[in-house]
PDB file of C-alpha atoms in Angstrom:
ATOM      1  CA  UNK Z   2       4.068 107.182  22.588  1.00 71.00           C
ATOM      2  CA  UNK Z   3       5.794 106.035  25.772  1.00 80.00           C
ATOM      3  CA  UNK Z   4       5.709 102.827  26.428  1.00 90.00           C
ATOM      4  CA  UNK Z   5       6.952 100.205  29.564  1.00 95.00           C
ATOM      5  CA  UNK Z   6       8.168  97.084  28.963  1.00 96.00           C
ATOM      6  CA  UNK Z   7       8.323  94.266  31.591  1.00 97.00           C
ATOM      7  CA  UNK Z   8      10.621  91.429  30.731  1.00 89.00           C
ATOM      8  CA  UNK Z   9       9.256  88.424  32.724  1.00 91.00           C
ATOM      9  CA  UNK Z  10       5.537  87.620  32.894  1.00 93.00           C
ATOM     10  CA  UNK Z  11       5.781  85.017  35.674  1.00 96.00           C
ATOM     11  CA  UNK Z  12       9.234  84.235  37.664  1.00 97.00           C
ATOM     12  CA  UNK Z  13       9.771  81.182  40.221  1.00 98.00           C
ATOM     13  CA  UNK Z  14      12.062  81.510  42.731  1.00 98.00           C
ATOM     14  CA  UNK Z  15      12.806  79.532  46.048  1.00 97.00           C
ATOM     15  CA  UNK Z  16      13.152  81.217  49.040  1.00 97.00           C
ATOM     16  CA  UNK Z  17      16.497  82.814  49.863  1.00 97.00           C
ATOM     17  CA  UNK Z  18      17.088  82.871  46.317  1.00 98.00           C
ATOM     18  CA  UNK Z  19      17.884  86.128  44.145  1.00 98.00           C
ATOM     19  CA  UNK Z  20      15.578  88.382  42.656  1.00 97.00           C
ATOM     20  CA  UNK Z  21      16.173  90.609  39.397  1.00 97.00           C
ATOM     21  CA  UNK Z  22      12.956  92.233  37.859  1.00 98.00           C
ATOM     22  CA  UNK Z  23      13.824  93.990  34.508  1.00 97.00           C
ATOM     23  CA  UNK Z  24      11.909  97.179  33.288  1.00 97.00           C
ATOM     24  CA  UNK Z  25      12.707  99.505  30.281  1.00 97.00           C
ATOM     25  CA  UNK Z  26      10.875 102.158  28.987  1.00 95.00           C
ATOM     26  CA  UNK Z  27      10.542 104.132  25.946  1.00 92.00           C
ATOM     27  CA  UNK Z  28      10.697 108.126  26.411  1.00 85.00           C
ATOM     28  CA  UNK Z  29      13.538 110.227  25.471  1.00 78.00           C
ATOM     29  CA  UNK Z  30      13.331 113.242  28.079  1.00 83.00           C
ATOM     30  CA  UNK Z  31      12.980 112.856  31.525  1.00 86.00           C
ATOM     31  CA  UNK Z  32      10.824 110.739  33.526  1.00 89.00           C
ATOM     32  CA  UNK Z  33       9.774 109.706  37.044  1.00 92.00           C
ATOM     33  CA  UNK Z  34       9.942 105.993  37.927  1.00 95.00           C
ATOM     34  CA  UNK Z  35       8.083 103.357  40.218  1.00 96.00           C
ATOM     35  CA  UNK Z  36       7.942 100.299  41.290  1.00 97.00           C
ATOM     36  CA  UNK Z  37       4.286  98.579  42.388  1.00 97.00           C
ATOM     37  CA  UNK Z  38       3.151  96.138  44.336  1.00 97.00           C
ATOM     38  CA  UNK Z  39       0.059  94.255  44.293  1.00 96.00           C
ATOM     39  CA  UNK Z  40       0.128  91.581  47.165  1.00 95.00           C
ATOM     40  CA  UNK Z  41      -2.898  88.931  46.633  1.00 92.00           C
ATOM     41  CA  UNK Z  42      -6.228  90.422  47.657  1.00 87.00           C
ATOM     42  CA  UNK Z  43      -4.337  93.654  48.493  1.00 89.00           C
ATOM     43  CA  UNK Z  44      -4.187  97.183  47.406  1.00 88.00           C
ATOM     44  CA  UNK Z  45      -1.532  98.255  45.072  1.00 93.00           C
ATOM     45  CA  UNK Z  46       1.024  99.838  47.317  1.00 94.00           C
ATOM     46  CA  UNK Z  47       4.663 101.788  46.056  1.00 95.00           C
ATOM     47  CA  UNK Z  48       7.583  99.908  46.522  1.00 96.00           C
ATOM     48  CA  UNK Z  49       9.963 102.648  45.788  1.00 96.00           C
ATOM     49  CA  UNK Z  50      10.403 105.453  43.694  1.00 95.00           C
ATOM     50  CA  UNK Z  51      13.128 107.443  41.812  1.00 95.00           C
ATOM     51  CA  UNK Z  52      13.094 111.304  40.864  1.00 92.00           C
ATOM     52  CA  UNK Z  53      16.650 112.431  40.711  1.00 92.00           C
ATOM     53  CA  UNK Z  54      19.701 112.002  42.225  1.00 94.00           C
ATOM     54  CA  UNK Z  55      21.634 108.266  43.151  1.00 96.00           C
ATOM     55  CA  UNK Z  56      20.243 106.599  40.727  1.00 96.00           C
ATOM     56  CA  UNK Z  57      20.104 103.556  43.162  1.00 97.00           C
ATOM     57  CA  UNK Z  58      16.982 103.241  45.139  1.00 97.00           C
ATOM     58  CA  UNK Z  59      15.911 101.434  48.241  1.00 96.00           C
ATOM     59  CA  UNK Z  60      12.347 101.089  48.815  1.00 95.00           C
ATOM     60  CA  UNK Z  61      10.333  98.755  51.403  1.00 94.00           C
ATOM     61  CA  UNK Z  62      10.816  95.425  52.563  1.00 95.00           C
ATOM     62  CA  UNK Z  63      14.594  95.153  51.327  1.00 96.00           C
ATOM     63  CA  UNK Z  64      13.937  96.171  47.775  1.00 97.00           C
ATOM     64  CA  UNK Z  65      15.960  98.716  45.774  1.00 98.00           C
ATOM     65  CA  UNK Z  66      16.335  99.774  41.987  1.00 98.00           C
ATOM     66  CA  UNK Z  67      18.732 100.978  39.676  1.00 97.00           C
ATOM     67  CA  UNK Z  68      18.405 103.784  36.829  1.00 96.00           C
ATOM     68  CA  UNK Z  69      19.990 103.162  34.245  1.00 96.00           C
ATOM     69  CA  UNK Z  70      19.677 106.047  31.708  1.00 93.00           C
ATOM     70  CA  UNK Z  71      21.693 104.964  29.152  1.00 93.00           C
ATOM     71  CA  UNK Z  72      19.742 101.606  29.009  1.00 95.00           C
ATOM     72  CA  UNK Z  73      16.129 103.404  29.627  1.00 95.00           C
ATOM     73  CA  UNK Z  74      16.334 100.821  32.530  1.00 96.00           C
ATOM     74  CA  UNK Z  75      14.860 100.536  36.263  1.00 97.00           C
ATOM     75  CA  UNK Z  76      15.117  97.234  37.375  1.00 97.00           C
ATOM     76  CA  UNK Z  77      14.272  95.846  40.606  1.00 98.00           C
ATOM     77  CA  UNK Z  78      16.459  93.724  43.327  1.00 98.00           C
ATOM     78  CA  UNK Z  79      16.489  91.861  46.311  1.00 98.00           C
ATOM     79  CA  UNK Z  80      19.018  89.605  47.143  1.00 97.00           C
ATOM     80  CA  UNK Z  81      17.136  87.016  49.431  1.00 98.00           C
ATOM     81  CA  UNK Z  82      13.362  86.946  48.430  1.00 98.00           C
ATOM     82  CA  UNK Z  83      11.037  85.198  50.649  1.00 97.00           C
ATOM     83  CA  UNK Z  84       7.414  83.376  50.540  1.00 97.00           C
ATOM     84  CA  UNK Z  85       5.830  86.923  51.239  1.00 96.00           C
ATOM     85  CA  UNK Z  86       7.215  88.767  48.533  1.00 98.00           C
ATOM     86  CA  UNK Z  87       4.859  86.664  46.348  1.00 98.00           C
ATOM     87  CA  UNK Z  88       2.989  89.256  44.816  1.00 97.00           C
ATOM     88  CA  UNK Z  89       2.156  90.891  41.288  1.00 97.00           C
ATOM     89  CA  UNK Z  90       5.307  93.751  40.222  1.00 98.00           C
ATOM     90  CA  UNK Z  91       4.483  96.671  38.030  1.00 97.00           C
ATOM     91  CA  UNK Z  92       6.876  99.067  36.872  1.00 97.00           C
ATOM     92  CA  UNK Z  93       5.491 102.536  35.979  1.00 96.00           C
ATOM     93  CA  UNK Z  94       6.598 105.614  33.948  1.00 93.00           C
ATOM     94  CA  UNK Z  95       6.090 109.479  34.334  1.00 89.00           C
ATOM     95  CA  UNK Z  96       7.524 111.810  31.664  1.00 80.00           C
ATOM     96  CA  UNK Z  97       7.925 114.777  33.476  1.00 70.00           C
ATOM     97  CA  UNK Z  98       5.891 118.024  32.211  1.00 62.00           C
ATOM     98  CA  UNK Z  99       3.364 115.849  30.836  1.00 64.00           C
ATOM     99  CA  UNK Z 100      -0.072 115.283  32.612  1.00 66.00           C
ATOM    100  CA  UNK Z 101       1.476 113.521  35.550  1.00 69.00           C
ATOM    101  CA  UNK Z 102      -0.359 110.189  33.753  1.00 85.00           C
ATOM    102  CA  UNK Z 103       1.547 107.140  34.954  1.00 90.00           C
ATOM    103  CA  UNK Z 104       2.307 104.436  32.058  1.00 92.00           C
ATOM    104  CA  UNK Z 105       2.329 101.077  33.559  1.00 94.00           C
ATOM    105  CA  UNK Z 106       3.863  98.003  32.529  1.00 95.00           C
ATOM    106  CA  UNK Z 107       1.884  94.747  31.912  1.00 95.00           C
ATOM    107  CA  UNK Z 108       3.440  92.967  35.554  1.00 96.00           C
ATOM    108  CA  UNK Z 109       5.264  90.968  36.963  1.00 97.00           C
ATOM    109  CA  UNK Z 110       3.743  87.174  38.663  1.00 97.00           C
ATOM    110  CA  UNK Z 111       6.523  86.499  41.431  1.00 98.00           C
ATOM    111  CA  UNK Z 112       5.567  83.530  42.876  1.00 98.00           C
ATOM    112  CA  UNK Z 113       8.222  82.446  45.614  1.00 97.00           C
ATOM    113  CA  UNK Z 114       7.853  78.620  46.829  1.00 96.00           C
ATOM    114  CA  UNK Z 115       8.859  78.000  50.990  1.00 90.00           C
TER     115      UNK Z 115
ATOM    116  CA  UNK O  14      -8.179 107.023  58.327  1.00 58.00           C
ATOM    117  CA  UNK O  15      -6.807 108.338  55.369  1.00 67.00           C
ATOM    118  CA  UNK O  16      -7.255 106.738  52.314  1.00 93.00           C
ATOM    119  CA  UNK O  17      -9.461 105.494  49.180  1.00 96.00           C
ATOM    120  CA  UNK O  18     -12.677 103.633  49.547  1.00 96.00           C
ATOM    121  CA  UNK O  19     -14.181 101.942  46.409  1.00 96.00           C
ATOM    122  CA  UNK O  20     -17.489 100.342  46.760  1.00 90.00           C
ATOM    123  CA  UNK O  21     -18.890  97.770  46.480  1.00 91.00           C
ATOM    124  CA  UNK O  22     -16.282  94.650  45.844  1.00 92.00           C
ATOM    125  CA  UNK O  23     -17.910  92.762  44.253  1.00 95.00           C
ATOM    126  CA  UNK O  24     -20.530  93.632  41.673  1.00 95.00           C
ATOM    127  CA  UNK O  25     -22.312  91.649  39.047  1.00 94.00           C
ATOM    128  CA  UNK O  26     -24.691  92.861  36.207  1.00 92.00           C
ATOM    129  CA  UNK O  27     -26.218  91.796  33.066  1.00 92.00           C
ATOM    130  CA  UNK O  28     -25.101  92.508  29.998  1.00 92.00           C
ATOM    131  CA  UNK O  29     -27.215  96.323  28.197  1.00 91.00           C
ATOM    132  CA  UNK O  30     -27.384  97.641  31.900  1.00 92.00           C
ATOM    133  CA  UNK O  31     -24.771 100.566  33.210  1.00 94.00           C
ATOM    134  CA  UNK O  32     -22.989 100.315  35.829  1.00 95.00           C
ATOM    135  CA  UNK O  33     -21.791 103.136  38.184  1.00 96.00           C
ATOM    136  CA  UNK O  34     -18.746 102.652  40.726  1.00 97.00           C
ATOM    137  CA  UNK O  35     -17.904 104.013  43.460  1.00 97.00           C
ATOM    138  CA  UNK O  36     -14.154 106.252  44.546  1.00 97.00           C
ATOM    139  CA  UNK O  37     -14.161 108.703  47.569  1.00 97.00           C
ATOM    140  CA  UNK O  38     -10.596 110.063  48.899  1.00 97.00           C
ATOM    141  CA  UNK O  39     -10.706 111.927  52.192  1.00 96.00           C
ATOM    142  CA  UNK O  40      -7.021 112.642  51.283  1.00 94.00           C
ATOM    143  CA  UNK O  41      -7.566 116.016  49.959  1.00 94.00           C
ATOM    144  CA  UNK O  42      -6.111 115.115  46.807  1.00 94.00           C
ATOM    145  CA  UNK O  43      -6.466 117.072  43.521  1.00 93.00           C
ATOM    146  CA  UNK O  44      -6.403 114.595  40.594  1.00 93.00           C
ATOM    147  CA  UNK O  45      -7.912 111.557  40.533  1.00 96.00           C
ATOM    148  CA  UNK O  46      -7.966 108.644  38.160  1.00 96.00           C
ATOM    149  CA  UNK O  47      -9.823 105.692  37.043  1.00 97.00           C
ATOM    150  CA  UNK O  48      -7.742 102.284  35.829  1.00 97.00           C
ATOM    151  CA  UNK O  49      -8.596  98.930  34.367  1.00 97.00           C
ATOM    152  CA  UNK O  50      -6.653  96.102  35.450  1.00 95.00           C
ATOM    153  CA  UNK O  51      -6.928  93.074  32.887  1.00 94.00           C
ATOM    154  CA  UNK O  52      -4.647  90.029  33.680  1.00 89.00           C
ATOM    155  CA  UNK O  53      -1.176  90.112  31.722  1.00 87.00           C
ATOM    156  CA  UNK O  54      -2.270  93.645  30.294  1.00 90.00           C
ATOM    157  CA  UNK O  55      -1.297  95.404  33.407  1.00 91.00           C
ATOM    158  CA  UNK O  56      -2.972  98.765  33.896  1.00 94.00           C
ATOM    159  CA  UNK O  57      -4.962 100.772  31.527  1.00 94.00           C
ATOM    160  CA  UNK O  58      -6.158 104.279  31.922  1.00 94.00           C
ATOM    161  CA  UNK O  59      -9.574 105.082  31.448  1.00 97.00           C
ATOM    162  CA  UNK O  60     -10.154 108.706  32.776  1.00 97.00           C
ATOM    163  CA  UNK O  61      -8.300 111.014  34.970  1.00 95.00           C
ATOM    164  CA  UNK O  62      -9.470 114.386  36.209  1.00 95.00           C
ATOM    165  CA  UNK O  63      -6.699 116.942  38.195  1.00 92.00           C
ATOM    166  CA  UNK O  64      -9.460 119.222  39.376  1.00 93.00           C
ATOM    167  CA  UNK O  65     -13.228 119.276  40.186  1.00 95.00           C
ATOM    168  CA  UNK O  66     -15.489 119.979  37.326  1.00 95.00           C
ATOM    169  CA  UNK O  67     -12.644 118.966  35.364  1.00 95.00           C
ATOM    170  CA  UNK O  68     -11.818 115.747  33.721  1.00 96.00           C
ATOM    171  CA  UNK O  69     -10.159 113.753  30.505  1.00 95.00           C
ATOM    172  CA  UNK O  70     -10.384 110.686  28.603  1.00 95.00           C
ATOM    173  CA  UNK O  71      -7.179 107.958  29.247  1.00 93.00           C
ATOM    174  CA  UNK O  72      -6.587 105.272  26.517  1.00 91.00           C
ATOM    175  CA  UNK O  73      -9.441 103.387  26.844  1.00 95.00           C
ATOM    176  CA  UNK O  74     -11.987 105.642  27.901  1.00 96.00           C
ATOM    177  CA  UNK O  75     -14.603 104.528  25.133  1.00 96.00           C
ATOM    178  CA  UNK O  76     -18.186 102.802  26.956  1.00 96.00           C
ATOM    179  CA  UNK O  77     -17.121 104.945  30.042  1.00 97.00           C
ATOM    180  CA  UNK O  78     -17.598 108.035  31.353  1.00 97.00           C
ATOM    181  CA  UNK O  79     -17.306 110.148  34.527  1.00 98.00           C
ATOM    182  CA  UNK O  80     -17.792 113.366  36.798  1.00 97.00           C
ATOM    183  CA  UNK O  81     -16.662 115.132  39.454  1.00 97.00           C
ATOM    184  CA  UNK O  82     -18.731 117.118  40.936  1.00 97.00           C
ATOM    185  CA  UNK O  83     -16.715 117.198  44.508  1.00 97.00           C
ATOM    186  CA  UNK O  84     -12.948 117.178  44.860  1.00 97.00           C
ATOM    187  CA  UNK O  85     -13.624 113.628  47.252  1.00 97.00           C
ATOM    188  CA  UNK O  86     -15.568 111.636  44.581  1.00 98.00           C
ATOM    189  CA  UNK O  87     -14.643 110.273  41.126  1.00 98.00           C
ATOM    190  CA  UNK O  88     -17.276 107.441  40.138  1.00 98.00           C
ATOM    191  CA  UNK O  89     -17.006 105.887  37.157  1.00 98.00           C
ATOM    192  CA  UNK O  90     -20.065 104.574  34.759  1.00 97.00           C
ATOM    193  CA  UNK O  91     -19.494 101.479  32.484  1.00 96.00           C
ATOM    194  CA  UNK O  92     -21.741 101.535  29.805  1.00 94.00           C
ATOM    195  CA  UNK O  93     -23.663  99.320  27.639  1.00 91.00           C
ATOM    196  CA  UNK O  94     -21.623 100.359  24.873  1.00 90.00           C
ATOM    197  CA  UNK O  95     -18.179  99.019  26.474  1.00 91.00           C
ATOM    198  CA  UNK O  96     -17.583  95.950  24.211  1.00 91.00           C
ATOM    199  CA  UNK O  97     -15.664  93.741  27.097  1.00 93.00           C
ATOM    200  CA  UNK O  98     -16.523  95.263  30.861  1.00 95.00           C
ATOM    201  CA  UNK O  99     -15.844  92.170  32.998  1.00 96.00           C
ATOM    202  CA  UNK O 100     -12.354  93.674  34.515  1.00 96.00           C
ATOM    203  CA  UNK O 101     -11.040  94.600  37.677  1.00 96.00           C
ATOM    204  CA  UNK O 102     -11.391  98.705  38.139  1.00 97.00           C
ATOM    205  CA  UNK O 103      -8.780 100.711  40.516  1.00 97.00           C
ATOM    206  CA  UNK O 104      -9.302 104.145  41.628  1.00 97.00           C
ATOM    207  CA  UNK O 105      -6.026 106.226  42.528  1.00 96.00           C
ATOM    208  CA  UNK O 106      -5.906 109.827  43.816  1.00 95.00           C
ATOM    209  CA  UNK O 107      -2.456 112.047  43.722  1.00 92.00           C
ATOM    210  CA  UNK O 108      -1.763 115.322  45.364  1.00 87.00           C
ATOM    211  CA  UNK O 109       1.641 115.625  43.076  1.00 80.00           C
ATOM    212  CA  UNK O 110       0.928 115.110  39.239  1.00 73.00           C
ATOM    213  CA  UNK O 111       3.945 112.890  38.214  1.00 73.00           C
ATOM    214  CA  UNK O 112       4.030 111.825  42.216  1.00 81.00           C
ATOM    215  CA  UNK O 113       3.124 108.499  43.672  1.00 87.00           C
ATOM    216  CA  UNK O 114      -0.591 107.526  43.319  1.00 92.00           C
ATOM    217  CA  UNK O 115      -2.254 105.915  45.901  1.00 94.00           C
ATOM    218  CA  UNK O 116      -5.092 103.155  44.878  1.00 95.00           C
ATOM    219  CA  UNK O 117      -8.093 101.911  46.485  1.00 96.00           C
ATOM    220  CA  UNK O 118      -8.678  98.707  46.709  1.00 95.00           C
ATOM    221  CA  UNK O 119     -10.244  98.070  43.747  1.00 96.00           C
ATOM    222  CA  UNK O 120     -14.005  96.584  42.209  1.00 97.00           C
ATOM    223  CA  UNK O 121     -14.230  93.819  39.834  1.00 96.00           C
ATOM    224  CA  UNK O 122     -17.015  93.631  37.783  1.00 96.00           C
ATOM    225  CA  UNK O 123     -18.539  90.610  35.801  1.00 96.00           C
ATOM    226  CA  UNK O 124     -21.122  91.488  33.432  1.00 94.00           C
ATOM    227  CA  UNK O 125     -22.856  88.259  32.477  1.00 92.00           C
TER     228      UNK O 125
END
């Protein structure tokens, strides 16, 4: 069964500080990936999204990912987070030619301190 | 405005009595799904349905069910028979199976 696995279950940062977000997933063929957003008392929104293609994503608000195939990886960046970005991360798997179900990871508690 | 509405909020019951909740899309979308949202267990699928009339248990669909009668609507009943229903439930629509799913803004039940 696929699976998504987030690394980091709550992450501190201070402002203007880096941000790394791991993600890996288990499914052999190929698969669509996202990155979520859930902002307090928000809807989820996408942050960005990879299909094919560069590998290296840039989504909204100065986000991007990388696909790493080789790794099963698609972690999120941003080099200089800020006291918005606090917010709830979930990473989310597609195998393509299946029912379109997304598999979700368990997210990610950013909590960024001003 | 385009988008998903979920209704109500807020909604409390006590524990035997079903509950129904409430997902209309005006974004002409196909498939719709239903999700529970647990803290530090991310999100679960309960049921999904890609076409009206249509529709198919996710991994946790037991002391739920669904219809859809109309391509706009999706509402989901929790039943007596779910073990644990206190959660936070988010409807998503898709026109692109495999695409991006867009998510209303969600109910969260307590059932006291």
């Amino acid at each position: 069964a696929q699976s998504v696995s987030q690394h980091n279950h709550h992450v501190i940062l201070s402002e203007a500080a880096s941000l790394e977000l791991g993600c890996n997933y288990s499914y052999g063929g190929t698969v669509n990936l996202f990155w979520y957003v859930q902002y307090p008392g928000q809807h989820l929104q996408l942050l960005l999204k990879y299909f094919s293609g560069d590998p290296l994503v840039k989504g909204i608000k100065g986000f991007e990912a990388e696909f790493i195939k080789s790794k099963f990886s698609f972690n999120l960046r941003k080099p200089s987070v800020q006291w918005s970005d606090t917010a709830e991360y979930f990473c989310a798997v597609n195998a393509r030619g299946s029912q379109g179900n997304l598999i979700f990871g368990k997210g990610t508690k950013l909590s960024v301190k001003p | 405005d385009g988008g998903i509405t979920q209704s109500p909020k807020y909604l409390f019951r006590k524990e035997g009595q079903n509950v129904t909740l409430s997902c209309e899309q005006n974004l002409n979308h196909d498939a719709m799904y239903w999700y529970r949202q647990d803290p530090g267990q991310g999100l679960r699928l309960i049921y999904y349905s890609q076409i009206v009339n249509d529709f198919q248990k996710g991994d946790i669909a037991e002391g739920y069910s669904v219809s859809r009668e109309k391509k706009e609507s999706f509402p989901l009943t929790v039943t007596s028979a779910q073990k644990n229903p206190t959660a936070f439930y988010l409807c998503a629509s898709t026109s692109d199976r495999g695409g991006e799913q867009y998510f209303g803004p969600g109910t969260r039940l307590t059932v006291t």
